[in-house]
């Protein structure tokens, strides 16, 4: 569901605190300047870097990667200083449900008229947590990572996972949504790699059978702005930009689409000089420590940080010299080294 669809669902008591910024957004969203005259309508907020999986393509599996949970006071400070927010995506390097304050965070969003989307690996969608999801009034979308159609490949990619547990949890959530006609969009996410490429069509069939409303295929691996991860993940990348049979993949996707289920290949983040990154103007990423990172493709304040919301107000950070310089690097196509992995032109 796009932002414009959520706008019409904003409770009236919050509408007038969001409308001035919304007007500024629609006036200036297509005017590219280094200084931004509106605040973001949406943010990615990382509840935790802790995860019970060690996925082969994820920087969390690095031996020196430290687990951190976002402090609930940090979350409150962030939300209350951004009353203009329409949506937050509770996701990050970790599994969001690892943070014991996860559902309290959702409640804070509801109290501030903010819709919530979350991305989970599906392993902790227990009956108790599904019940909490149904009691949480602001969740409108749940995305679950499905990177294979068989136990062998799934657990090879998602190390320490249990394929059967994840599938059973999805079935329980999906059937509950349908039974109670809950207005929650259930979306599957799949990162296509060499190891699961042969299961492309089988993954679509599985997700359709499980009751997902949507399935999005990501076709480019990120290196998180780190040379070692860029080198490692480049070995698994299918090279979609140069893939001779990408039209074949598109045809497969079209074959399964109907009014109840939509599969798609995400190509908007295949960046180039003519298709520039928009994250620095629209969608900041807030790390578990409270650091403002320019995007979820980096997701590490050690690589890229615009400021700390525990020390400075977000308004000050949003148009700080660091942000102005970074936006200029995108507009002038003088990319920072950590950005170049997304620009495969």
Coordinates of C-alpha atoms in Angstrom, one line a residue:
X1 CA 0.0 0.0 0.0
X2 CA 1.4 3.3 -1.0
X3 CA 1.7 6.4 1.2
X4 CA -1.1 8.1 -0.7
X5 CA -3.5 5.3 0.2
X6 CA -2.5 5.5 3.9
X7 CA -3.2 9.3 3.9
X8 CA -6.9 8.8 3.6
X9 CA -6.8 6.4 6.6
X10 CA -5.2 8.8 9.0
X11 CA -7.5 9.4 12.0
X12 CA -8.9 12.9 11.9
X13 CA -7.4 13.8 15.3
X14 CA -3.9 13.5 13.8
X15 CA -4.6 14.8 10.3
X16 CA -4.0 18.4 11.1
X17 CA -0.6 17.7 12.7
X18 CA 0.5 16.0 9.5
X19 CA -1.2 18.1 6.8
X20 CA 1.3 21.0 6.7
X21 CA 4.3 18.8 6.1
X22 CA 2.3 16.7 3.6
X23 CA 1.5 19.8 1.6
X24 CA 5.2 20.8 1.6
X25 CA 6.1 17.2 0.5
X26 CA 3.8 17.4 -2.6
X27 CA 5.1 20.8 -3.5
X28 CA 8.8 20.0 -3.3
X29 CA 9.1 16.2 -3.8
X30 CA 10.1 16.5 -7.4
X31 CA 12.3 19.6 -6.9
X32 CA 15.8 18.2 -6.2
X33 CA 17.7 20.5 -3.9
X34 CA 20.3 19.6 -1.3
X35 CA 18.2 21.3 1.4
X36 CA 14.8 19.5 2.0
X37 CA 11.8 21.7 2.8
X38 CA 9.7 18.9 4.2
X39 CA 10.3 16.2 6.8
X40 CA 10.1 12.5 5.8
X41 CA 6.7 10.9 5.6
X42 CA 8.2 7.5 6.4
X43 CA 11.2 6.1 8.2
X44 CA 12.9 2.7 8.6
X45 CA 13.5 2.2 12.3
X46 CA 15.7 -0.7 13.5
X47 CA 14.3 -2.2 16.7
X48 CA 17.4 -4.5 17.0
X49 CA 20.5 -5.9 15.3
X50 CA 20.0 -9.2 17.2
X51 CA 18.9 -12.1 15.1
X52 CA 18.3 -15.9 15.6
X53 CA 19.4 -16.6 12.0
X54 CA 22.8 -16.2 10.4
X55 CA 21.9 -15.7 6.8
X56 CA 24.8 -16.2 4.3
X57 CA 24.3 -12.8 2.6
X58 CA 23.7 -10.7 5.7
X59 CA 26.3 -8.7 7.6
X60 CA 24.8 -9.9 11.0
X61 CA 26.6 -13.2 10.3
X62 CA 30.0 -11.4 10.6
X63 CA 31.8 -12.8 13.6
X64 CA 32.4 -9.3 15.1
X65 CA 28.8 -8.0 14.5
X66 CA 27.4 -6.8 17.8
X67 CA 23.7 -7.1 18.8
X68 CA 22.0 -4.0 20.1
X69 CA 18.3 -3.3 20.9
X70 CA 16.8 0.1 20.5
X71 CA 16.0 1.7 23.8
X72 CA 12.3 2.4 24.2
X73 CA 13.0 6.0 25.3
X74 CA 15.0 6.5 22.1
X75 CA 12.1 5.3 20.1
X76 CA 9.7 7.5 22.0
X77 CA 11.9 10.5 21.4
X78 CA 12.2 9.8 17.7
X79 CA 8.4 9.4 17.2
X80 CA 7.4 12.3 19.3
X81 CA 9.8 14.6 17.5
X82 CA 8.4 13.5 14.1
X83 CA 4.6 14.0 14.4
X84 CA 4.5 14.4 10.6
X85 CA 5.2 10.7 10.1
X86 CA 2.6 8.6 8.2
X87 CA 4.4 5.3 8.3
X88 CA 7.3 3.6 9.9
X89 CA 8.9 0.3 8.9
X90 CA 10.1 -1.6 11.9
X91 CA 12.9 -3.5 10.4
X92 CA 16.7 -3.6 10.3
X93 CA 19.6 -5.9 10.4
X94 CA 18.0 -8.0 13.1
X95 CA 14.7 -9.8 13.7
X96 CA 12.3 -7.2 15.0
X97 CA 10.5 -9.6 17.4
X98 CA 13.8 -10.1 19.3
X99 CA 13.3 -6.7 20.9
X100 CA 11.1 -7.2 23.9
X101 CA 9.6 -3.7 23.3
X102 CA 8.5 -4.5 19.8
X103 CA 4.8 -4.4 20.5
X104 CA 5.2 -1.4 22.8
X105 CA 6.8 0.4 19.8
X106 CA 3.8 -0.4 17.7
X107 CA 1.5 1.0 20.4
X108 CA 3.5 4.2 20.5
X109 CA 3.0 4.5 16.7
X110 CA -0.7 4.0 17.1
X111 CA -0.9 6.7 19.8
X112 CA 0.8 9.1 17.3
X113 CA -1.3 8.2 14.2
X114 CA 1.5 6.3 12.5
X115 CA 0.9 3.2 10.4
X116 CA 3.4 0.3 10.9
X117 CA 4.9 -2.1 8.5
X118 CA 7.4 -4.8 9.7
X119 CA 9.7 -7.3 8.1
X120 CA 10.3 -10.5 9.9
X121 CA 12.0 -13.9 9.2
X122 CA 8.8 -15.6 10.4
X123 CA 10.4 -17.8 13.0
X124 CA 8.9 -16.0 16.0
X125 CA 5.4 -15.7 14.8
X126 CA 4.1 -17.9 17.6
X127 CA 0.4 -18.1 18.5
X128 CA 1.0 -15.5 21.3
X129 CA 2.7 -13.1 19.0
X130 CA 0.1 -13.5 16.3
X131 CA -2.5 -12.7 18.9
X132 CA -0.5 -9.5 19.8
X133 CA -0.4 -8.6 16.1
X134 CA -4.2 -8.8 15.9
X135 CA -4.5 -6.6 18.9
X136 CA -2.1 -4.0 17.5
X137 CA -4.3 -1.5 15.6
X138 CA -1.6 0.2 13.5
X139 CA 0.0 -2.7 11.7
X140 CA -1.1 -2.7 8.0
X141 CA 1.6 -4.9 6.4
X142 CA 3.8 -7.8 7.5
X143 CA 6.6 -8.9 5.1
X144 CA 8.2 -12.3 5.6
X145 CA 11.4 -13.4 3.9
X146 CA 11.0 -16.6 1.8
X147 CA 14.3 -17.3 0.0
X148 CA 13.6 -20.9 -1.1
X149 CA 10.8 -23.3 -1.7
X150 CA 12.5 -26.3 -0.1
X151 CA 13.9 -27.0 3.4
X152 CA 17.4 -27.8 2.0
X153 CA 17.9 -24.5 0.1
X154 CA 16.1 -22.4 2.7
X155 CA 18.2 -23.6 5.6
X156 CA 21.4 -23.4 3.4
X157 CA 20.7 -19.7 2.9
X158 CA 19.1 -18.9 6.2
X159 CA 21.6 -20.6 8.6
X160 CA 20.1 -21.7 12.0
X161 CA 16.6 -21.5 10.6
X162 CA 13.9 -24.1 10.6
X163 CA 12.0 -24.1 7.3
X164 CA 9.1 -26.2 8.6
X165 CA 8.6 -23.8 11.6
X166 CA 8.6 -20.7 9.4
X167 CA 6.1 -22.3 7.0
X168 CA 3.8 -23.4 9.7
X169 CA 3.8 -20.0 11.3
X170 CA 3.0 -18.3 8.0
X171 CA 0.0 -20.7 7.5
X172 CA -1.3 -19.9 11.0
X173 CA -1.0 -16.1 10.4
X174 CA -2.4 -16.3 6.9
X175 CA -5.4 -18.4 8.0
X176 CA -6.1 -16.1 10.9
X177 CA -6.0 -13.0 8.7
X178 CA -8.5 -14.6 6.3
X179 CA -10.7 -16.0 9.0
X180 CA -11.1 -12.6 10.8
X181 CA -10.9 -10.6 7.6
X182 CA -8.2 -8.5 9.2
X183 CA -7.0 -5.6 7.0
X184 CA -3.3 -6.7 7.0
X185 CA -1.3 -7.0 3.8
X186 CA 0.8 -10.2 3.9
X187 CA 3.9 -9.8 1.6
X188 CA 6.7 -12.3 0.9
X189 CA 10.2 -11.1 0.1
X190 CA 12.8 -13.1 -1.8
X191 CA 16.4 -12.3 -2.5
X192 CA 17.3 -14.1 -5.7
X193 CA 20.7 -15.6 -5.7
X194 CA 22.6 -18.2 -7.6
X195 CA 21.7 -20.8 -5.0
X196 CA 17.9 -20.3 -5.2
X197 CA 17.7 -19.1 -8.8
X198 CA 16.4 -22.5 -10.1
X199 CA 13.5 -22.3 -7.6
X200 CA 12.2 -19.0 -8.9
X201 CA 8.9 -20.3 -10.1
X202 CA 8.5 -22.8 -7.2
X203 CA 8.9 -19.9 -4.8
X204 CA 6.0 -18.1 -6.5
X205 CA 3.8 -21.2 -6.2
X206 CA 4.7 -21.7 -2.6
X207 CA 3.9 -18.1 -1.6
X208 CA 0.7 -18.2 -3.5
X209 CA -0.3 -21.4 -1.7
X210 CA 0.6 -19.9 1.7
X211 CA -1.9 -17.1 1.2
X212 CA 0.5 -14.1 0.6
X213 CA -1.1 -11.1 -1.1
X214 CA 2.2 -10.1 -2.7
X215 CA 5.7 -11.4 -3.5
X216 CA 8.6 -9.1 -4.3
X217 CA 11.8 -10.5 -5.8
X218 CA 15.0 -8.5 -5.0
X219 CA 17.5 -9.2 -7.7
X220 CA 20.6 -7.4 -6.4
X221 CA 22.6 -8.2 -3.3
X222 CA 24.1 -5.3 -1.3
X223 CA 27.5 -5.3 0.2
X224 CA 26.5 -3.0 3.1
X225 CA 29.1 -0.5 2.0
X226 CA 31.9 -2.9 3.0
X227 CA 34.4 -4.2 0.5
X228 CA 34.6 -7.7 2.0
X229 CA 30.8 -8.1 1.8
X230 CA 30.6 -6.7 -1.7
X231 CA 33.2 -9.2 -2.8
X232 CA 31.5 -12.1 -1.0
X233 CA 28.0 -11.3 -2.2
X234 CA 29.1 -10.6 -5.7
X235 CA 29.8 -14.3 -6.0
X236 CA 26.2 -15.0 -5.3
X237 CA 24.7 -12.2 -7.4
X238 CA 22.8 -13.4 -10.5
X239 CA 23.8 -10.3 -12.5
X240 CA 20.3 -9.3 -13.3
X241 CA 21.2 -6.2 -15.3
X242 CA 23.1 -8.4 -17.8
X243 CA 21.0 -11.6 -17.4
X244 CA 20.0 -12.8 -20.8
X245 CA 16.8 -14.4 -19.6
X246 CA 15.5 -11.6 -17.4
X247 CA 12.5 -11.3 -19.8
X248 CA 11.9 -15.0 -19.1
X249 CA 11.7 -14.2 -15.3
X250 CA 9.3 -11.3 -16.0
X251 CA 7.1 -13.6 -18.1
X252 CA 7.0 -16.1 -15.2
X253 CA 5.9 -13.4 -12.8
X254 CA 3.1 -12.2 -15.1
X255 CA 1.8 -15.7 -15.5
X256 CA 0.9 -15.9 -11.8
X257 CA -0.5 -12.4 -11.2
X258 CA -4.2 -12.0 -10.6
X259 CA -6.4 -9.7 -8.5
X260 CA -5.7 -11.7 -5.3
X261 CA -2.0 -12.2 -5.7
X262 CA 0.8 -10.0 -7.2
X263 CA 4.4 -11.0 -7.9
X264 CA 6.9 -8.5 -9.0
X265 CA 10.6 -8.0 -9.6
X266 CA 12.0 -4.9 -7.9
X267 CA 14.0 -3.0 -10.4
X268 CA 13.7 0.6 -9.0
X269 CA 16.8 0.1 -6.9
X270 CA 19.0 -0.8 -9.8
X271 CA 20.5 2.7 -9.8
X272 CA 22.3 4.7 -12.4
X273 CA 23.1 8.2 -13.4
X274 CA 19.6 8.6 -14.8
X275 CA 17.9 6.7 -12.0
X276 CA 19.4 8.2 -8.9
X277 CA 18.9 7.1 -5.3
X278 CA 16.0 8.9 -3.5
X279 CA 16.6 7.7 0.1
X280 CA 18.4 10.9 1.2
X281 CA 15.4 13.0 0.4
X282 CA 12.6 10.7 1.5
X283 CA 13.4 7.7 3.7
X284 CA 16.1 7.8 6.5
X285 CA 17.1 4.7 8.4
X286 CA 17.4 5.0 12.1
X287 CA 19.8 2.4 13.6
X288 CA 19.2 0.6 16.9
X289 CA 21.6 3.0 18.6
X290 CA 19.7 6.0 17.4
X291 CA 22.1 7.0 14.6
X292 CA 20.6 8.4 11.4
X293 CA 21.9 6.4 8.4
X294 CA 21.0 7.4 4.8
X295 CA 19.5 4.1 3.7
X296 CA 18.7 0.5 4.5
X297 CA 21.2 -0.7 1.9
X298 CA 24.0 0.4 4.2
X299 CA 22.2 -0.1 7.6
X300 CA 25.4 0.5 9.6
X301 CA 26.2 3.8 11.3
X302 CA 29.9 2.8 11.3
X303 CA 29.9 3.2 7.5
X304 CA 27.5 6.2 7.2
X305 CA 26.0 8.3 9.9
X306 CA 24.3 11.7 9.6
X307 CA 23.9 12.2 13.3
X308 CA 22.5 10.8 16.6
X309 CA 18.9 11.5 17.7
X310 CA 20.0 11.0 21.3
X311 CA 22.2 14.1 21.0
X312 CA 20.5 16.3 18.4
X313 CA 16.9 16.9 17.3
X314 CA 16.1 15.1 14.0
X315 CA 15.2 18.5 12.4
X316 CA 18.8 19.6 12.8
X317 CA 20.2 16.4 11.5
X318 CA 17.8 16.3 8.4
X319 CA 19.4 19.4 6.9
X320 CA 22.8 19.2 8.5
X321 CA 26.0 19.8 6.6
X322 CA 26.6 16.1 6.5
X323 CA 23.2 15.5 4.8
X324 CA 23.6 18.4 2.4
X325 CA 27.0 17.1 1.3
X326 CA 25.7 13.6 0.9
X327 CA 22.7 14.7 -1.2
X328 CA 25.1 16.8 -3.4
X329 CA 27.2 13.6 -4.0
X330 CA 24.1 11.9 -5.4
X331 CA 22.8 14.8 -7.5
X332 CA 26.3 15.4 -9.0
X333 CA 26.9 11.7 -9.4
X334 CA 30.1 12.0 -7.4
X335 CA 29.3 8.9 -5.4
X336 CA 30.7 8.0 -2.0
X337 CA 32.5 4.7 -2.1
X338 CA 29.9 3.0 0.0
X339 CA 27.2 4.0 -2.6
X340 CA 28.8 2.5 -5.6
X341 CA 27.6 -1.1 -5.1
X342 CA 24.0 0.1 -5.9
X343 CA 25.2 1.9 -9.1
X344 CA 26.2 -1.0 -11.4
X345 CA 26.0 1.1 -14.5

